[in-house]
XYZ file of N, CA, C and O in Angstrom:
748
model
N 154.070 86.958 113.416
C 153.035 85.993 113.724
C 151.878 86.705 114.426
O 152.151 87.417 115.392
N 150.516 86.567 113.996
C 149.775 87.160 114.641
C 149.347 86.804 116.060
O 149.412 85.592 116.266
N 148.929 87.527 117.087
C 148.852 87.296 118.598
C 147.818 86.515 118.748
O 146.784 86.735 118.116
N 147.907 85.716 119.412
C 147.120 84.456 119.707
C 145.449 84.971 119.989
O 145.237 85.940 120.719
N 144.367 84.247 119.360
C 143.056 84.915 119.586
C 142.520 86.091 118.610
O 141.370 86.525 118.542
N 143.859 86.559 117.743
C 143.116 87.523 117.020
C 142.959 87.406 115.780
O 143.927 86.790 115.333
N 142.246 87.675 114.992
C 142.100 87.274 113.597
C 140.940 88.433 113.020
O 140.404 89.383 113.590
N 140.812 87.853 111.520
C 139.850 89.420 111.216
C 138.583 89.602 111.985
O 138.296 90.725 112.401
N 137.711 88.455 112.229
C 136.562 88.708 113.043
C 136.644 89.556 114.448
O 135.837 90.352 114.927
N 137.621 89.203 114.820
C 137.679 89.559 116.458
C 137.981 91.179 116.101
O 137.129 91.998 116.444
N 139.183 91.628 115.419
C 139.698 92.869 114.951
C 138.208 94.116 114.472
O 137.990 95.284 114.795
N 137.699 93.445 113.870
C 136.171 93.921 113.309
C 135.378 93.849 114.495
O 134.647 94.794 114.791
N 135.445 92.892 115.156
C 134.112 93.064 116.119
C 134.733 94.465 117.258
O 134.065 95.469 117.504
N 135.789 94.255 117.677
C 136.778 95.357 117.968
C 136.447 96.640 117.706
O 136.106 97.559 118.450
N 136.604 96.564 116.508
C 136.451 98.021 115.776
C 135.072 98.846 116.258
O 134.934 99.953 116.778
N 133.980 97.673 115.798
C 132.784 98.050 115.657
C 132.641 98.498 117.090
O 132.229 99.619 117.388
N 132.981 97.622 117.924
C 132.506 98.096 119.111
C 132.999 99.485 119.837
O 132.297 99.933 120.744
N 134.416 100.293 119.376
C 134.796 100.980 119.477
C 134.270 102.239 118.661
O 134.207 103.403 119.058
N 133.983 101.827 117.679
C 133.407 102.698 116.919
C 132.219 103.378 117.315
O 131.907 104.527 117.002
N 131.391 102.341 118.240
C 130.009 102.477 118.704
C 130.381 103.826 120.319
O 129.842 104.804 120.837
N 131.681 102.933 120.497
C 132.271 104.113 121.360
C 132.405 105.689 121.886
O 132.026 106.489 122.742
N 133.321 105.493 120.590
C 134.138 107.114 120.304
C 133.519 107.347 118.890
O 134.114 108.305 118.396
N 132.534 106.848 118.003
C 132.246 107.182 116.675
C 132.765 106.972 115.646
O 133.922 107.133 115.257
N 132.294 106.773 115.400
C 133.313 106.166 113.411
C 134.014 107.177 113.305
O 135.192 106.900 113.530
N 133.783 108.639 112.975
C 135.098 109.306 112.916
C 136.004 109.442 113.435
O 136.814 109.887 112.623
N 136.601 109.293 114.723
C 137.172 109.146 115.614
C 138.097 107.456 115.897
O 139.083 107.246 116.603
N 137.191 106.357 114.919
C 138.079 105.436 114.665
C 139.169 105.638 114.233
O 139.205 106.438 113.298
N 140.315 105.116 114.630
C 141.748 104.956 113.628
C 142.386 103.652 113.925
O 142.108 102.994 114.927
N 143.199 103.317 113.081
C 143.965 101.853 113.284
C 144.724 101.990 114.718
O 144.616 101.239 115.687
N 145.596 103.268 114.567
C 146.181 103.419 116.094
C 145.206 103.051 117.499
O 145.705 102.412 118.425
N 144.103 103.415 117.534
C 143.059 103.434 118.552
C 143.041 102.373 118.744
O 143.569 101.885 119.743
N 142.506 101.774 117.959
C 141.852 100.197 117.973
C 143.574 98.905 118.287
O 143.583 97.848 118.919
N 144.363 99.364 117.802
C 145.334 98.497 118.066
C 145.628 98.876 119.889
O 145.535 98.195 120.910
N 145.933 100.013 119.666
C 145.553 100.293 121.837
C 144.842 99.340 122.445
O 145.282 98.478 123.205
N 143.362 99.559 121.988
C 142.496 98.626 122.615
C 142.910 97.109 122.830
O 143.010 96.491 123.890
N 143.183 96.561 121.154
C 143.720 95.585 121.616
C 145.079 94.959 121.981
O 145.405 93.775 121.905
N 145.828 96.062 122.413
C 146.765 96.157 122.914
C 147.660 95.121 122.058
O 148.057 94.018 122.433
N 147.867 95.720 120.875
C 149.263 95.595 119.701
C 149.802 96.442 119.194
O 149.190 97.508 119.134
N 150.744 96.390 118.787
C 151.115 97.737 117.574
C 150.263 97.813 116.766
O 149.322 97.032 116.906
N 150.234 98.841 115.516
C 149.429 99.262 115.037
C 149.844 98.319 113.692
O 148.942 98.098 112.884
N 151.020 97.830 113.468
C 151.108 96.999 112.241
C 150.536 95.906 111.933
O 150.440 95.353 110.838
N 149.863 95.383 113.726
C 150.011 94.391 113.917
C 148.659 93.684 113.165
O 148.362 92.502 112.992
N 147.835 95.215 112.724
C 146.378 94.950 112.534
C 146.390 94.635 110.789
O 145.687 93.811 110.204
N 146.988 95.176 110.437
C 147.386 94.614 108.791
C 147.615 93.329 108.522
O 147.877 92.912 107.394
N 147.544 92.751 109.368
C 147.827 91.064 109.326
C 146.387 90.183 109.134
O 146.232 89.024 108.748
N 145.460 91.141 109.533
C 144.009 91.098 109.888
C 143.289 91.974 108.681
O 142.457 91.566 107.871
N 143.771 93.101 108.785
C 142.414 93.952 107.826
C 143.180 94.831 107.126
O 144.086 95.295 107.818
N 143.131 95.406 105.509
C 144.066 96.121 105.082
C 144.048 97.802 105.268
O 144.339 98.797 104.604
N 143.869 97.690 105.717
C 144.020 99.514 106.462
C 142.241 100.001 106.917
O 141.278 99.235 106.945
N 142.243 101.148 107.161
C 141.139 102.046 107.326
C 139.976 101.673 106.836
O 139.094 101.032 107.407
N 140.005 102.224 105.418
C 139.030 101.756 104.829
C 138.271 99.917 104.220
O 137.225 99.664 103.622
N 139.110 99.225 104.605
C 138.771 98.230 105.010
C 138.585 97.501 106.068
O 138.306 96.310 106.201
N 138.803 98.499 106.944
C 138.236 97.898 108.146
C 136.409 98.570 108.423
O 135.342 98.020 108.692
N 136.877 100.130 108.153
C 135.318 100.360 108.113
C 134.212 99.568 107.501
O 133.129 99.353 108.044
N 134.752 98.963 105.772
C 133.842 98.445 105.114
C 133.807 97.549 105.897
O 132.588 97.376 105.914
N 134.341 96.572 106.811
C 133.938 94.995 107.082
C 132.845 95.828 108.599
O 131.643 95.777 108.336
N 133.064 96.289 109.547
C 132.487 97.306 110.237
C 131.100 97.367 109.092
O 130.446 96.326 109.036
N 130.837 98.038 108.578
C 129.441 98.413 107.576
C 129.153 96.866 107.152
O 127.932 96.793 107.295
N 129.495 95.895 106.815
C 129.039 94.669 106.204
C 128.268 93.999 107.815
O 127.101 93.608 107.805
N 128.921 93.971 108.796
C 128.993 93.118 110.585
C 127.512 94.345 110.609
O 126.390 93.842 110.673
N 127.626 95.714 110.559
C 126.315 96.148 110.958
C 125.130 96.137 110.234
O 124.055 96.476 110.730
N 125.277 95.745 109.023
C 123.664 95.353 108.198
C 123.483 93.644 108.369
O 122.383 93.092 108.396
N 124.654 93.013 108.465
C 123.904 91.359 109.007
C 123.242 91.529 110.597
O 122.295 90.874 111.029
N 123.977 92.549 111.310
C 123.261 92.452 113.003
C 121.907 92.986 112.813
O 121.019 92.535 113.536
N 121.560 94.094 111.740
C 120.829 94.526 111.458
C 119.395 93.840 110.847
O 118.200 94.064 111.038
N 120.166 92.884 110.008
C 118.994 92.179 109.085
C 118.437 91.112 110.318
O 117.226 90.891 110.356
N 119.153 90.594 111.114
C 119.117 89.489 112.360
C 118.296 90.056 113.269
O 117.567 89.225 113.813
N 118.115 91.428 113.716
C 116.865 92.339 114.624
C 115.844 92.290 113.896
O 114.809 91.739 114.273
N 116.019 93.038 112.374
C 114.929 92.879 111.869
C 113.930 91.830 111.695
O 112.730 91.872 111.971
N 114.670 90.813 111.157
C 114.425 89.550 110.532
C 113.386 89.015 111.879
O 112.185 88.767 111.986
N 114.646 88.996 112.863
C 113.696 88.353 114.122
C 112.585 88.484 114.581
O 111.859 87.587 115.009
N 112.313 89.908 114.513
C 111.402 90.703 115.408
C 110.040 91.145 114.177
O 109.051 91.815 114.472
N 110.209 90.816 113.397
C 109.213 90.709 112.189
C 108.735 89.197 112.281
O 107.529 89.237 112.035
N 109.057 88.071 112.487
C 108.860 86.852 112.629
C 107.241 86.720 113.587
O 107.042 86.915 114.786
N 106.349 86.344 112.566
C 104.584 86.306 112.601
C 104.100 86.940 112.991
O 103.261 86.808 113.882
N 104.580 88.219 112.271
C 103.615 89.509 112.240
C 103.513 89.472 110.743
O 104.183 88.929 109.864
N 102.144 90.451 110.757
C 101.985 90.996 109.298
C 101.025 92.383 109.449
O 100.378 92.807 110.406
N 101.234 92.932 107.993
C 100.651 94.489 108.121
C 101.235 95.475 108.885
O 102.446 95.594 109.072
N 100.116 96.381 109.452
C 100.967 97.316 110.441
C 101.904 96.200 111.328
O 103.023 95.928 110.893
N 101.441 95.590 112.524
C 102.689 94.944 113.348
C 103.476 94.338 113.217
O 104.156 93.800 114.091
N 103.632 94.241 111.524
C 104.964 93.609 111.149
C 105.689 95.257 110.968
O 106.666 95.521 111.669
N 105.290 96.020 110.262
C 105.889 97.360 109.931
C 106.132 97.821 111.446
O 107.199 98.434 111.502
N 105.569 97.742 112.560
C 105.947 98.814 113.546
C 107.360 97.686 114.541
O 108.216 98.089 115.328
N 107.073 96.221 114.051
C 108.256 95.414 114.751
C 109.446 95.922 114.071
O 110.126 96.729 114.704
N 109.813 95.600 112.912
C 110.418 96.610 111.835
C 111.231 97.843 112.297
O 112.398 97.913 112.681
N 110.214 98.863 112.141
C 110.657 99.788 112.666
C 111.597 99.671 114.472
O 112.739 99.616 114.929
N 110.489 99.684 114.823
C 111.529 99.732 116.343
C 112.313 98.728 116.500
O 112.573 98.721 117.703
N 112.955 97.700 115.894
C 114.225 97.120 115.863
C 115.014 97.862 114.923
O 116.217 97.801 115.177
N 114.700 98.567 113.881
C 115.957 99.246 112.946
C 116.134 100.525 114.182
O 117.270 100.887 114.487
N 115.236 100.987 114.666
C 115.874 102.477 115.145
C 116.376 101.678 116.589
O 117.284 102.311 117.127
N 116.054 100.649 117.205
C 116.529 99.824 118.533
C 118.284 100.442 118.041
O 118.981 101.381 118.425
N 118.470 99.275 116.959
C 119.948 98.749 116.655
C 120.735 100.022 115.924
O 121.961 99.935 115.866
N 120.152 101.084 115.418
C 120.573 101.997 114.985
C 121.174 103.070 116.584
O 122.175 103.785 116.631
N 120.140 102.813 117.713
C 120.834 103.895 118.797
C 121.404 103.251 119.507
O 122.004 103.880 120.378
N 121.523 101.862 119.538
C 122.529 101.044 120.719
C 123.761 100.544 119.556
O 124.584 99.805 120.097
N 124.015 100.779 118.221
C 125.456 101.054 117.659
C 125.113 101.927 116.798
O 124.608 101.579 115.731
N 125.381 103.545 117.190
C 125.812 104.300 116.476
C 126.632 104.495 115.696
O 126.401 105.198 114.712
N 128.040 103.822 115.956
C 129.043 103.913 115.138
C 129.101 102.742 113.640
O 129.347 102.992 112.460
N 128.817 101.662 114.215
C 128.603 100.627 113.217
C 127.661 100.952 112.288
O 127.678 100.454 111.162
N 126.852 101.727 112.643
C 125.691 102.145 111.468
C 125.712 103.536 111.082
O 124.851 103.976 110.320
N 126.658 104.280 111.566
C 127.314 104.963 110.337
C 128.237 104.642 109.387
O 128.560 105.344 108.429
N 128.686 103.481 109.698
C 129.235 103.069 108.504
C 128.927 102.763 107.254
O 129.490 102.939 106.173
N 127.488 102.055 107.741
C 126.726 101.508 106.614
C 126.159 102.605 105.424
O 125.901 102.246 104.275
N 126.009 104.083 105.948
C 125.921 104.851 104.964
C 126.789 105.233 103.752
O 127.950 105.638 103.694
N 125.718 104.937 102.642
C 126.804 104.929 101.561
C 127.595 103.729 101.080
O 128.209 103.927 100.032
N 127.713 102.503 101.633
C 128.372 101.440 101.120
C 127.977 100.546 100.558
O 127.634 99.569 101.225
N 127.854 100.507 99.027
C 127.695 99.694 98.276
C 128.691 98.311 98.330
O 129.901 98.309 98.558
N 127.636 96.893 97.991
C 128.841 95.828 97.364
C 129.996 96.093 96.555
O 129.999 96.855 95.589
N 130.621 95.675 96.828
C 131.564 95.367 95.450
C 131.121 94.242 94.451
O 131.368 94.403 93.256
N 130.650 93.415 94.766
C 130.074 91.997 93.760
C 129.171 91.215 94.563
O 128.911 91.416 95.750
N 128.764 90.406 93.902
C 127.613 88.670 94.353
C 128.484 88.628 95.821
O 128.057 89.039 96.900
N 129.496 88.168 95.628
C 130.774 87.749 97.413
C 130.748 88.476 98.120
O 130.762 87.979 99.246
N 130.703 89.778 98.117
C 131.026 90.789 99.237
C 129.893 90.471 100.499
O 128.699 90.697 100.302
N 130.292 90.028 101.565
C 129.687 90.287 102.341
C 128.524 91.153 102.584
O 127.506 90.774 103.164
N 128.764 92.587 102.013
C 128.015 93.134 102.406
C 126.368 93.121 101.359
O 125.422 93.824 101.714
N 126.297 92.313 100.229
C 125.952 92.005 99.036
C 124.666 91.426 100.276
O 123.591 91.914 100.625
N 125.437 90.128 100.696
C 124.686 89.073 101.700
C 123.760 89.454 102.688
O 122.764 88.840 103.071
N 124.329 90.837 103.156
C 123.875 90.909 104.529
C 122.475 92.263 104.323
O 121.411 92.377 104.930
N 123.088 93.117 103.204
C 121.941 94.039 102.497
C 120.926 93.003 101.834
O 119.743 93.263 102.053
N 121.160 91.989 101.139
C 119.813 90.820 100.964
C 119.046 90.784 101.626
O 117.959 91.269 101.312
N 119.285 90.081 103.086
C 118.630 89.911 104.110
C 118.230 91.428 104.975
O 117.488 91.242 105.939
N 118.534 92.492 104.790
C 118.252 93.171 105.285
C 116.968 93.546 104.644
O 115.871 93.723 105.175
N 117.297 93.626 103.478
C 116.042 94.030 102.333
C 114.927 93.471 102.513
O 113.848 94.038 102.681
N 115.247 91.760 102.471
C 114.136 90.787 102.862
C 113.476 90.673 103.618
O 112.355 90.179 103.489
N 113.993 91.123 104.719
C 113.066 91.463 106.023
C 112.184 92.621 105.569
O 110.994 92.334 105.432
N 112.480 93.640 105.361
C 111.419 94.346 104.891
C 110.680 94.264 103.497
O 109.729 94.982 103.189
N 110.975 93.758 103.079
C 110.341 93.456 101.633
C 109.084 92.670 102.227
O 107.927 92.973 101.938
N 109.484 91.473 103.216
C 108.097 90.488 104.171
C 107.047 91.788 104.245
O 106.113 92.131 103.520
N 107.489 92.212 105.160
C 106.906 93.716 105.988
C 105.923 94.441 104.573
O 104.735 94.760 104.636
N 106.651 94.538 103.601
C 105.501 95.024 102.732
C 104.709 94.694 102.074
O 103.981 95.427 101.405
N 104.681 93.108 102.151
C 103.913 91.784 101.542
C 102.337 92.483 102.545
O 101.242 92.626 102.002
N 102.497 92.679 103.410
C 101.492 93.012 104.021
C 100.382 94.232 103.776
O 99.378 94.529 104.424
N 100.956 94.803 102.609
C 100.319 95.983 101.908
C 100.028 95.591 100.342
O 100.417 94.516 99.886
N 99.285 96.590 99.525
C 99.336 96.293 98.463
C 100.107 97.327 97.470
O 99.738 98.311 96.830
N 101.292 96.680 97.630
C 102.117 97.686 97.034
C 102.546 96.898 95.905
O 102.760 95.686 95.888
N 102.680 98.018 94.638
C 102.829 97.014 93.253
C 104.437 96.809 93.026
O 105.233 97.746 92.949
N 104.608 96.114 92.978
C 106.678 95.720 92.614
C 107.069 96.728 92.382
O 108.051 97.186 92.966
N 106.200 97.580 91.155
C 106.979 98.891 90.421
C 107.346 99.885 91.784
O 108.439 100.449 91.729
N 106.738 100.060 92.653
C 106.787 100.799 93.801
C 107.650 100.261 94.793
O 108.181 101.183 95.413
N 108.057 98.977 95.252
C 108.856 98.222 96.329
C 109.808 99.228 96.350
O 109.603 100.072 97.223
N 110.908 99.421 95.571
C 111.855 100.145 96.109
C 111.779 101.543 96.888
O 112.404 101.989 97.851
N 110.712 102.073 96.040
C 110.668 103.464 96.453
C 110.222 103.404 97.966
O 110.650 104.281 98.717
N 109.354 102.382 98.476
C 108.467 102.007 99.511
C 109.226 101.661 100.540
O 108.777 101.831 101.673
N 110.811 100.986 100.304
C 111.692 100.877 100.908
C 112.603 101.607 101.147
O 113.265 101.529 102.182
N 112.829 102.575 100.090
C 113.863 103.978 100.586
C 112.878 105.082 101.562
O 113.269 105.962 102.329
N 111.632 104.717 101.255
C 110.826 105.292 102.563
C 111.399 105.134 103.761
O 112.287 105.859 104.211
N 110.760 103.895 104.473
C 110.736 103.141 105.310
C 112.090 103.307 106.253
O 112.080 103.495 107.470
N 113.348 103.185 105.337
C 114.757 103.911 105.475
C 115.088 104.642 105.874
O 115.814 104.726 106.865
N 114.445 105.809 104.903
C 114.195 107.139 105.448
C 114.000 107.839 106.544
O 114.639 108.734 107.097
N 112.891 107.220 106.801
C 112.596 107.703 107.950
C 112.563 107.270 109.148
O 112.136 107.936 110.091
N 113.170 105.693 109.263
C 113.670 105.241 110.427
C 114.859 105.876 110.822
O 114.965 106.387 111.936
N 116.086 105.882 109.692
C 117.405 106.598 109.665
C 117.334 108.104 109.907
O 118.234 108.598 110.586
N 116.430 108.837 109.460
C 116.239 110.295 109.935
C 115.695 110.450 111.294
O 115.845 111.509 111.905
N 115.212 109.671 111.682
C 114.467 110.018 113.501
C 115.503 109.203 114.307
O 115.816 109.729 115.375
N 116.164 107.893 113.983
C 116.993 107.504 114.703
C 118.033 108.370 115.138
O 118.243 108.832 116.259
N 118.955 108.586 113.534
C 119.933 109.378 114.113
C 120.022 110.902 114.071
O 121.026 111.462 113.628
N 118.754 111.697 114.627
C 118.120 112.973 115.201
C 118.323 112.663 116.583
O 118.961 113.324 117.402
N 117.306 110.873 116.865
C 117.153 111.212 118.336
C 118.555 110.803 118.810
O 118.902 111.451 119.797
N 119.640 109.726 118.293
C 120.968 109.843 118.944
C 122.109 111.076 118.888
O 123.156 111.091 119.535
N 121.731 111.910 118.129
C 122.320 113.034 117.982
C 122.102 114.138 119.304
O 122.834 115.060 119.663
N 120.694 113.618 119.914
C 120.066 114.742 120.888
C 119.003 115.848 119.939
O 118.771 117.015 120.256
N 118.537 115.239 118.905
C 118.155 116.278 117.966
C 116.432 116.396 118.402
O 115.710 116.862 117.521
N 115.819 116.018 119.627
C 114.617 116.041 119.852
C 114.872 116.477 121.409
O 115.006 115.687 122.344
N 114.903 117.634 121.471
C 114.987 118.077 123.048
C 113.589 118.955 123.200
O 113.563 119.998 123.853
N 112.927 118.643 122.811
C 111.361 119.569 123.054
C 110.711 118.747 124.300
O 111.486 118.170 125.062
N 109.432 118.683 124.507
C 108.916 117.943 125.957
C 107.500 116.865 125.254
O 106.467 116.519 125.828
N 107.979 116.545 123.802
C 106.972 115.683 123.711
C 107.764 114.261 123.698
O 108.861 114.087 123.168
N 107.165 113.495 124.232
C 107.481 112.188 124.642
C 107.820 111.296 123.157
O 106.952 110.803 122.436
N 109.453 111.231 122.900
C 110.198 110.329 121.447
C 109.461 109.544 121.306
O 108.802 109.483 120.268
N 109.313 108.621 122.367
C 108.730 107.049 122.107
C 107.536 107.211 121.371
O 107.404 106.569 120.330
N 106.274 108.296 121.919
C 105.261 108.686 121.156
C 104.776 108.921 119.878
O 103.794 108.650 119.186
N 106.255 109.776 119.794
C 106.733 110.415 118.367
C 106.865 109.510 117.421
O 106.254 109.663 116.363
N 107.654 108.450 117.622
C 107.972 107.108 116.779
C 106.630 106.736 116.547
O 106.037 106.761 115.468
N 106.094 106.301 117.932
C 104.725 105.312 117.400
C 103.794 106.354 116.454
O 103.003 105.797 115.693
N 103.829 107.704 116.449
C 103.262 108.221 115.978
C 103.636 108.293 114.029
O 102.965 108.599 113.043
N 104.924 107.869 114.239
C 105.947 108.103 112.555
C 105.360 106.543 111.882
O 104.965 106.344 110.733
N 105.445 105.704 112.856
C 104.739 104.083 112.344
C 103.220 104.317 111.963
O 102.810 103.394 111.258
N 102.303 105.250 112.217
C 101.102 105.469 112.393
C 101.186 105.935 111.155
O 100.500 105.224 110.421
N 101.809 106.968 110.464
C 101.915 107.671 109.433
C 102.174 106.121 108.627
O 101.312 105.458 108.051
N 103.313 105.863 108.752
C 103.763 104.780 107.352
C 102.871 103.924 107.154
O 102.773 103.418 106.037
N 102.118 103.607 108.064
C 100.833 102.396 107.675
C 99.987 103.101 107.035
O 99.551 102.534 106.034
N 99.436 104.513 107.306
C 98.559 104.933 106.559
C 99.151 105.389 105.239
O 98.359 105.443 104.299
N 100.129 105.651 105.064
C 100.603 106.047 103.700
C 100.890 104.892 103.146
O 100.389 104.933 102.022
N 101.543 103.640 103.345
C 101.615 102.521 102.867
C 100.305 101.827 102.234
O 100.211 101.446 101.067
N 98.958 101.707 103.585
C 98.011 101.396 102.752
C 97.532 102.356 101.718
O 97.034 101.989 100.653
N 97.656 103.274 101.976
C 96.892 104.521 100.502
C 97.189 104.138 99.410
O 96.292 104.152 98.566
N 98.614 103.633 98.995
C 99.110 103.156 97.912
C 97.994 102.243 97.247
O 98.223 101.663 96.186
């Protein structure tokens, strides 16, 4: 019988938060059953091993994700929709590291998958964000593996410690948003 209070959400939120911890690699079922102080079988009742727990982990961090975005884009447009954008993806990218390494690399499985849902809305939020440019459809995607790009490359540089020089990050960013508006409008 499973222990009173736990179920897959709680097990996942668990995870994630542990993950954000000690790092996604460093997750294991053993760990996380510690934490929540069960056996380790006890979590199979909840999530079917490893790799399904990571995937639900990667699905929980692109809906928290699309929910920063989404929010913090809400009546802006142009650049200050793109720079709200930005500094909520790299916000939520360095305050859960682990949950958003998960998300690398994980495709849906179908229309249902959670994570189908939560990459929608993630998209959508920035897709708004580029309503504000004149970018032709044929280009949206590419405009969005930008945007990706290079939030995900400076985020996890600067949580890595990968900017130890003496120019001021925060600068640096506003300075990387400065770039994408001007390359965005050039288009």
């Amino acid at each position: 019988m499973p222990r009173a209070g736990l179920d897959p959400a709680a097990v996942v939120a668990a995870g994630a938060a542990l993950a954000d911890e000690v790092g996604l690699d460093h997750l294991t079922m053993g760990l996380l059953a510690q934490r929540l102080g069960v056996r380790t079988p006890s979590l199979y009742k909840h999530v079917n091993g490893q790799e399904d727990l990571n995937r639900r982990i990667a699905a929980l961090a692109v809906s928290e994700a699309a929910d920063a975005v989404g929010s913090a884009v809400q009546g802006y447009a142009g650049r200050d929709a793109l720079a709200a954008a930005l500094r909520a993806f790299r916000a939520f990218v360095l305050r859960h590291p682990g949950r958003y390494a998960a998300t690398t690399g994980v495709e849906p499985t179908g229309p249902d998958d959670p994570m189908a849902d939560a990459s929608r809305r993630l998209f959508g939020a920035f897709r708004a964000v580029l309503r504000g440019y004149e970018i032709a459809e044929s280009d949206v995607d590419h405009a969005l593996r930008m945007l990706r790009s290079l939030c995900h490359g400076f985020a996890t540089l600067q949580g890595a410690g990968g900017f130890r020089w003496s120019a001021d990050v925060d600068e640096s960013f506003e300075w990387l948003i400065a770039f994408a508006d001007r390359g965005l409008r050039a288009m």
